[in-house]
Tab-separated table of C-alpha atoms in Angstrom:
chain	number	residue	atom	x	y	z
A	1	MET	CA	125.177	93.250	70.659
A	2	THR	CA	128.226	92.233	72.706
A	3	ALA	CA	128.052	89.613	75.447
A	4	HIS	CA	128.610	92.324	78.060
A	5	SER	CA	125.762	94.464	76.721
A	6	HIS	CA	123.520	91.418	76.467
A	7	GLY	CA	124.264	90.565	80.102
A	8	ARG	CA	123.453	94.085	81.263
A	9	THR	CA	120.180	94.060	79.329
A	10	ALA	CA	119.224	90.694	80.797
A	11	ALA	CA	120.028	91.944	84.301
A	12	ALA	CA	117.908	95.051	83.781
A	13	LEU	CA	114.966	93.006	82.545
A	14	SER	CA	115.355	90.578	85.444
A	15	ALA	CA	115.283	93.478	87.916
A	16	LEU	CA	111.933	94.619	86.502
A	17	ILE	CA	110.259	91.302	87.266
A	18	SER	CA	109.485	92.218	90.884
A	19	PRO	CA	107.860	95.605	90.138
A	20	ALA	CA	105.931	93.991	87.293
A	21	LEU	CA	104.707	91.285	89.655
A	22	GLY	CA	103.645	93.914	92.184
A	23	LEU	CA	101.790	95.833	89.471
A	24	ALA	CA	100.059	92.646	88.319
A	25	VAL	CA	98.882	91.915	91.869
A	26	CYS	CA	97.618	95.493	92.167
A	27	VAL	CA	95.660	95.227	88.911
A	28	ALA	CA	94.207	91.870	89.970
A	29	LEU	CA	93.014	93.306	93.305
A	30	ILE	CA	91.429	96.262	91.537
A	31	LEU	CA	89.585	94.010	89.111
A	32	CYS	CA	88.299	91.876	91.983
A	33	PHE	CA	87.382	94.487	94.608
A	34	ALA	CA	87.065	97.981	93.041
A	35	ARG	CA	83.588	99.515	92.772
A	36	THR	CA	84.407	100.830	89.276
A	37	PRO	CA	87.381	98.797	87.967
A	38	ALA	CA	87.810	100.780	84.726
A	39	ALA	CA	88.003	104.120	86.545
A	40	ALA	CA	90.290	102.622	89.177
A	41	LEU	CA	92.712	101.344	86.531
A	42	ARG	CA	92.786	104.754	84.839
A	43	SER	CA	93.532	106.323	88.206
A	44	LEU	CA	96.259	103.772	88.891
A	45	PHE	CA	98.180	104.428	85.684
A	46	ALA	CA	97.543	108.146	85.121
A	47	GLY	CA	96.305	109.579	88.415
A	48	SER	CA	99.723	110.586	89.742
A	49	PHE	CA	100.254	112.871	86.736
A	50	THR	CA	96.898	114.640	86.790
A	51	SER	CA	97.698	117.407	89.273
A	52	ALA	CA	100.582	119.223	90.914
A	53	TYR	CA	99.669	117.713	94.273
A	54	TYR	CA	99.741	114.087	93.144
A	55	PHE	CA	102.846	114.545	90.993
A	56	GLY	CA	104.719	116.412	93.724
A	57	THR	CA	103.746	113.810	96.320
A	58	MET	CA	105.100	111.058	94.083
A	59	LEU	CA	108.425	112.881	93.624
A	60	ASN	CA	108.650	113.643	97.330
A	61	THR	CA	108.172	109.973	98.170
A	62	ALA	CA	110.783	109.066	95.560
A	63	ALA	CA	113.255	111.405	97.284
A	64	PHE	CA	112.871	109.468	100.542
A	65	PHE	CA	113.328	106.198	98.664
A	66	MET	CA	116.518	107.517	97.049
A	67	LEU	CA	118.141	108.672	100.286
A	68	ALA	CA	117.341	105.559	102.289
A	69	GLY	CA	117.818	103.371	99.205
A	70	CYS	CA	121.400	104.583	98.893
A	71	GLY	CA	121.916	103.623	102.524
A	72	SER	CA	120.645	100.110	101.854
A	73	ALA	CA	122.670	99.895	98.635
A	74	LEU	CA	125.928	100.748	100.425
A	75	ALA	CA	125.279	98.080	103.054
A	76	ILE	CA	124.526	95.446	100.399
A	77	THR	CA	127.598	96.435	98.385
A	78	GLY	CA	129.785	96.057	101.468
A	79	GLY	CA	128.355	92.667	102.353
A	80	VAL	CA	126.595	93.746	105.560
A	81	MET	CA	122.820	93.553	105.197
A	82	ASN	CA	121.190	96.380	107.164
A	83	LEU	CA	117.584	95.552	108.093
A	84	GLY	CA	117.317	98.327	110.676
A	85	GLY	CA	116.240	101.069	108.296
A	86	GLU	CA	112.866	101.692	109.925
A	87	GLY	CA	114.330	102.437	113.343
A	88	GLN	CA	117.178	104.486	111.884
A	89	VAL	CA	114.762	106.663	109.878
A	90	TYR	CA	112.632	107.188	112.993
A	91	ALA	CA	115.646	108.000	115.163
A	92	GLY	CA	116.945	110.516	112.624
A	93	GLY	CA	113.653	112.360	112.492
A	94	PHE	CA	113.225	112.279	116.273
A	95	VAL	CA	116.732	113.511	117.124
A	96	GLY	CA	116.668	116.141	114.386
A	97	CYS	CA	113.334	117.502	115.595
A	98	LEU	CA	114.541	117.580	119.204
A	99	VAL	CA	117.653	119.567	118.301
A	100	LEU	CA	115.759	122.013	116.065
A	101	ASN	CA	113.356	122.746	118.920
A	102	ALA	CA	115.991	122.853	121.659
A	103	LEU	CA	118.784	125.036	120.283
A	104	ALA	CA	118.575	128.821	120.130
A	105	LEU	CA	121.544	129.422	117.818
A	106	PRO	CA	121.327	131.273	114.490
A	107	ALA	CA	119.122	129.280	112.096
A	108	PRO	CA	121.940	127.988	109.813
A	109	LEU	CA	123.966	126.725	112.796
A	110	THR	CA	120.949	125.092	114.417
A	111	PHE	CA	119.986	123.408	111.149
A	112	ALA	CA	123.553	122.119	110.643
A	113	ALA	CA	123.738	120.849	114.234
A	114	ALA	CA	120.408	119.054	113.871
A	115	LEU	CA	121.464	117.483	110.579
A	116	LEU	CA	124.716	116.193	112.071
A	117	ALA	CA	122.999	114.921	115.217
A	118	SER	CA	120.405	113.159	113.089
A	119	ALA	CA	123.029	111.460	110.918
A	120	ALA	CA	125.008	110.466	114.016
A	121	SER	CA	121.963	108.832	115.610
A	122	GLY	CA	121.434	106.541	112.619
A	123	ALA	CA	125.141	105.787	112.318
A	124	LEU	CA	125.405	104.810	115.996
A	125	LEU	CA	122.382	102.519	115.799
A	126	ALA	CA	123.824	100.767	112.756
A	127	MET	CA	127.312	100.512	114.257
A	128	LEU	CA	125.818	98.775	117.281
A	129	SER	CA	125.225	95.798	114.978
A	130	ALA	CA	128.854	95.963	113.857
A	131	ALA	CA	129.961	95.983	117.495
A	132	LEU	CA	127.793	92.959	118.299
A	133	ARG	CA	129.288	91.179	115.318
A	134	GLU	CA	132.819	91.827	116.587
A	135	LEU	CA	132.107	91.072	120.257
A	136	ARG	CA	129.656	88.200	120.006
A	137	GLY	CA	129.838	86.988	116.416
A	138	ALA	CA	126.191	88.001	115.882
A	139	ARG	CA	124.896	88.388	112.338
A	140	VAL	CA	124.260	91.955	111.222
A	141	LEU	CA	121.222	90.745	109.294
A	142	LEU	CA	119.564	89.781	112.587
A	143	THR	CA	120.878	92.341	115.052
A	144	SER	CA	120.135	95.347	112.823
A	145	PHE	CA	116.488	94.250	112.691
A	146	LEU	CA	116.312	93.602	116.436
A	147	VAL	CA	117.888	96.953	117.332
A	148	SER	CA	115.381	98.701	115.091
A	149	ALA	CA	112.501	96.745	116.633
A	150	ALA	CA	113.655	97.888	120.087
A	151	VAL	CA	114.221	101.539	119.155
A	152	ILE	CA	110.816	102.120	117.560
A	153	PRO	CA	108.687	101.551	120.697
A	154	LEU	CA	111.277	103.452	122.749
A	155	ILE	CA	110.842	106.547	120.568
A	156	ASP	CA	107.072	106.051	120.598
A	157	GLY	CA	107.205	106.135	124.381
A	158	LEU	CA	109.396	109.233	124.483
A	159	ILE	CA	107.015	111.090	122.165
A	160	THR	CA	103.972	110.006	124.172
A	161	ALA	CA	105.626	111.017	127.446
A	162	SER	CA	106.769	114.406	126.183
A	163	LYS	CA	105.134	117.457	127.735
A	164	HIS	CA	103.975	118.685	124.334
A	165	SER	CA	102.182	115.428	123.482
A	166	SER	CA	100.561	115.086	126.901
A	167	GLN	CA	99.166	118.627	126.691
A	168	THR	CA	97.914	118.569	123.094
A	169	ASN	CA	97.208	114.841	122.539
A	170	LEU	CA	98.893	115.110	119.133
A	171	LEU	CA	101.352	112.263	119.803
A	172	ALA	CA	104.026	114.420	118.210
A	173	LEU	CA	106.894	116.678	119.188
A	174	PRO	CA	106.448	120.459	118.802
A	175	TYR	CA	106.407	121.755	115.243
A	176	ILE	CA	109.733	123.132	114.078
A	177	ALA	CA	110.066	126.845	113.374
A	178	GLU	CA	109.423	128.228	109.891
A	179	ALA	CA	113.130	129.014	109.517
A	180	TYR	CA	113.968	125.298	109.477
A	181	ARG	CA	111.261	124.178	107.034
A	182	LEU	CA	112.412	123.420	103.508
A	183	PRO	CA	110.612	125.502	100.847
A	184	GLN	CA	107.979	123.743	98.755
A	185	LEU	CA	108.896	123.318	95.106
A	186	LEU	CA	105.470	122.390	93.777
A	187	PRO	CA	102.667	123.703	96.045
A	188	PRO	CA	100.341	122.418	97.363
A	189	SER	CA	102.326	119.151	97.281
A	190	PRO	CA	104.929	118.451	99.991
A	191	LEU	CA	107.757	118.281	97.412
A	192	SER	CA	110.811	120.140	98.758
A	193	TRP	CA	114.529	120.541	98.150
A	194	SER	CA	115.044	117.117	99.678
A	195	LEU	CA	114.658	115.777	96.121
A	196	ALA	CA	117.761	117.702	94.998
A	197	VAL	CA	119.655	116.427	98.043
A	198	ALA	CA	118.619	112.849	97.261
A	199	LEU	CA	119.739	113.097	93.634
A	200	ALA	CA	123.096	114.532	94.721
A	201	VAL	CA	123.576	111.769	97.310
A	202	CYS	CA	122.916	109.100	94.663
A	203	ALA	CA	125.492	110.644	92.327
A	204	ILE	CA	128.110	111.003	95.070
A	205	ALA	CA	127.512	107.455	96.326
A	206	TRP	CA	127.984	106.082	92.792
A	207	ALA	CA	131.244	108.018	92.386
A	208	VAL	CA	132.547	106.718	95.713
A	209	VAL	CA	131.581	103.091	95.028
A	210	PHE	CA	132.783	102.872	91.422
A	211	ARG	CA	135.488	105.521	91.113
A	212	THR	CA	137.537	105.336	94.317
A	213	ARG	CA	139.894	102.887	95.967
A	214	ALA	CA	137.635	102.720	99.023
A	215	GLY	CA	134.776	101.824	96.742
A	216	ARG	CA	136.743	98.977	95.164
A	217	GLU	CA	137.459	97.594	98.617
A	218	LEU	CA	133.799	97.941	99.535
A	219	ARG	CA	132.699	96.015	96.439
A	220	LEU	CA	135.270	93.323	97.097
A	221	TRP	CA	133.872	92.700	100.570
A	222	GLY	CA	130.422	92.283	99.093
A	223	ALA	CA	131.488	90.065	96.185
A	224	ALA	CA	134.282	87.958	97.689
A	225	PRO	CA	134.742	88.395	101.461
A	226	VAL	CA	137.245	85.521	101.764
A	227	PHE	CA	139.443	87.034	99.057
A	228	ALA	CA	139.144	90.465	100.724
A	229	THR	CA	140.476	88.882	103.911
A	230	TYR	CA	143.424	87.351	102.034
A	231	CYS	CA	144.138	90.789	100.556
A	232	GLY	CA	144.641	92.101	104.086
A	233	TYR	CA	141.549	94.317	104.205
A	234	SER	CA	140.017	94.826	107.638
A	235	ALA	CA	136.621	93.201	108.101
A	236	ARG	CA	136.076	95.284	111.225
A	237	ARG	CA	136.723	98.576	109.446
A	238	ASN	CA	134.488	97.581	106.552
A	239	ALA	CA	131.599	96.627	108.840
A	240	PHE	CA	131.788	99.740	111.008
A	241	LEU	CA	132.255	102.268	108.191
A	242	THR	CA	129.732	100.695	105.847
A	243	LEU	CA	127.043	100.396	108.502
A	244	ALA	CA	127.774	103.923	109.743
A	245	ALA	CA	127.229	105.332	106.241
A	246	SER	CA	124.110	103.221	105.756
A	247	GLY	CA	122.619	104.236	109.098
A	248	ALA	CA	123.434	107.915	108.546
A	249	LEU	CA	121.644	107.990	105.186
A	250	HIS	CA	118.587	106.307	106.668
A	251	ALA	CA	118.562	108.823	109.516
A	252	LEU	CA	118.889	111.746	107.103
A	253	THR	CA	115.799	110.424	105.344
A	254	GLY	CA	113.920	110.924	108.608
A	255	PHE	CA	115.482	114.348	109.087
A	256	PHE	CA	114.411	115.607	105.668
A	257	ALA	CA	110.962	114.076	106.141
A	258	VAL	CA	110.613	116.235	109.257
A	259	CYS	CA	112.048	119.402	107.718
A	260	GLY	CA	110.456	119.090	104.301
A	261	THR	CA	107.153	117.267	104.754
A	262	TYR	CA	105.790	116.828	108.296
A	263	HIS	CA	107.503	119.721	110.147
A	264	THR	CA	107.308	117.610	113.306
A	265	CYS	CA	108.185	114.105	114.449
A	266	HIS	CA	104.928	112.257	114.983
A	267	LYS	CA	104.449	108.624	115.867
A	268	GLY	CA	104.697	106.322	112.881
A	269	PHE	CA	105.893	108.791	110.235
A	270	TYR	CA	108.699	106.369	109.331
A	271	ALA	CA	106.270	103.583	108.351
A	272	ASN	CA	107.553	101.451	105.440
A	273	MET	CA	110.393	103.850	104.553
A	274	GLY	CA	113.082	101.379	105.576
A	275	TRP	CA	111.529	98.363	103.870
A	276	ASN	CA	110.761	100.313	100.709
A	277	ALA	CA	114.380	101.487	100.641
A	278	LEU	CA	115.476	97.861	100.823
A	279	ASN	CA	113.135	97.068	97.919
A	280	VAL	CA	114.726	99.868	95.913
A	281	ALA	CA	118.288	98.786	96.655
A	282	LEU	CA	117.670	95.136	95.822
A	283	ILE	CA	115.910	95.917	92.544
A	284	ALA	CA	118.649	98.403	91.624
A	285	ARG	CA	121.282	95.718	92.318
A	286	ALA	CA	122.848	98.093	94.867
A	287	ASN	CA	123.844	100.565	92.118
A	288	PRO	CA	123.303	104.126	93.456
A	289	LEU	CA	122.565	105.505	89.989
A	290	ALA	CA	119.961	102.812	89.364
A	291	VAL	CA	118.402	103.724	92.711
A	292	MET	CA	117.056	106.923	91.121
A	293	PRO	CA	114.799	105.430	88.399
A	294	VAL	CA	113.792	102.506	90.615
A	295	SER	CA	112.747	104.962	93.350
A	296	LEU	CA	110.600	106.846	90.860
A	297	LEU	CA	109.022	103.616	89.625
A	298	LEU	CA	108.159	102.277	93.077
A	299	SER	CA	107.026	105.685	94.299
A	300	TRP	CA	104.583	105.881	91.398
A	301	LEU	CA	103.324	102.365	92.058
A	302	PHE	CA	102.883	102.727	95.824
A	303	THR	CA	101.351	106.207	95.825
A	304	SER	CA	99.004	105.306	92.979
A	305	ALA	CA	97.938	102.096	94.721
A	306	SER	CA	97.294	103.977	97.966
A	307	ARG	CA	95.186	106.580	96.175
A	308	VAL	CA	93.108	103.920	94.416
A	309	SER	CA	92.620	102.056	97.699
A	310	LEU	CA	91.310	105.252	99.293
A	311	THR	CA	89.070	106.479	96.488
A	312	GLN	CA	87.562	103.056	95.795
A	313	GLY	CA	86.666	102.387	99.422
A	314	PHE	CA	88.841	99.305	99.857
A	315	GLY	CA	88.738	97.725	103.292
A	316	PHE	CA	92.469	96.986	103.065
A	317	ASP	CA	95.618	98.751	101.879
A	318	ILE	CA	96.610	97.679	98.370
A	319	ALA	CA	99.974	99.426	98.656
A	320	GLY	CA	100.945	97.323	101.667
A	321	ILE	CA	100.156	94.113	99.811
A	322	VAL	CA	102.114	95.269	96.751
A	323	GLN	CA	105.098	96.210	98.920
A	324	SER	CA	105.092	92.769	100.528
A	325	VAL	CA	104.859	90.975	97.186
A	326	ILE	CA	107.794	92.959	95.787
A	327	LEU	CA	109.948	92.483	98.897
A	328	PHE	CA	109.444	88.729	99.066
A	329	SER	CA	109.861	88.228	95.318
A	330	ILE	CA	113.287	89.865	95.356
A	331	ALA	CA	114.459	88.831	98.826
A	332	ILE	CA	114.121	85.079	98.304
A	333	PRO	CA	116.551	84.806	95.352
A	334	PHE	CA	118.845	87.410	96.949
A	335	VAL	CA	119.144	85.418	100.180
A	336	ALA	CA	119.722	82.256	98.151
A	337	ASN	CA	122.540	84.018	96.318
A	338	MET	CA	124.039	85.155	99.633
A	339	ARG	CA	124.100	81.553	100.834
A	340	ARG	CA	125.769	80.363	97.648
A	341	HIS	CA	128.545	82.911	98.081
A	342	GLY	CA	129.042	82.163	101.773
A	343	GLU	CA	127.787	85.548	103.048
A	344	ALA	CA	128.870	85.945	106.665
A	345	ALA	CA	127.098	89.180	107.604
């Protein structure tokens, strides 16, 4: 084995430490609190493959992780850490649902307009952090999180105040028409064509990052920002374009969640999508191709943990604990590495 191959293998094994730690915590909680630990463990490891519904739900969740995970991966690659994924996902679903319900154009035109408006909403939210960085020297890491934290209750309020919600008490916008709903691939699960879109986005993102001149510049900003400056590359352009792409992909995650799974924008549908996408991107080392298997792995773990928590009558959500363990276990060394390399985002 060559040194290069050995290094890649070591990196792959190192990336699996966080999911393995999350799985270990999940198993420990089951052994301590499950009514029937043996049955719960069988359900954890095999339950997601026992029916079309469970399997399709796992793949559908993985599709959301892939789309938003690519958005997080692009931001990390470009050296601008985007922590506003939750708000961007929510905004994308909200704006997309509004446009689908408001326009009376032919279905393909309405769908295209809603998709573009959704992507634009996420891009604008993310670029606000780039603007604050240019105008005030604020760190994207902080402002992206704060903007998201401000947008979420704003959208909650708009949904609550909408005429539809006040009349039906559903805390949701009107359901979109059948013409805009993505067909189910594996009924009765919510799996839709969003999975194919997510796989295509991962492949395109990889080609852009590793096979184009723009991608080389993007990677240089993430790996050596001082050298990128000496090369004459624009820090402003990198921040705005990278965050715009990242925000747009997060918003499209919300759009496809509305069109393929929920068929409306209801309060809280975005929950954990942004943070799980960040988990995926960090474990995948910001490689869009690696985002695909990592998304499948984490989707299996989280959906299985949630199902066990429900069927075993847990008084707490195992999946939430597992998500937190994974995020902290990979974020701490990542932030330390950013400090060593003088990250200025």
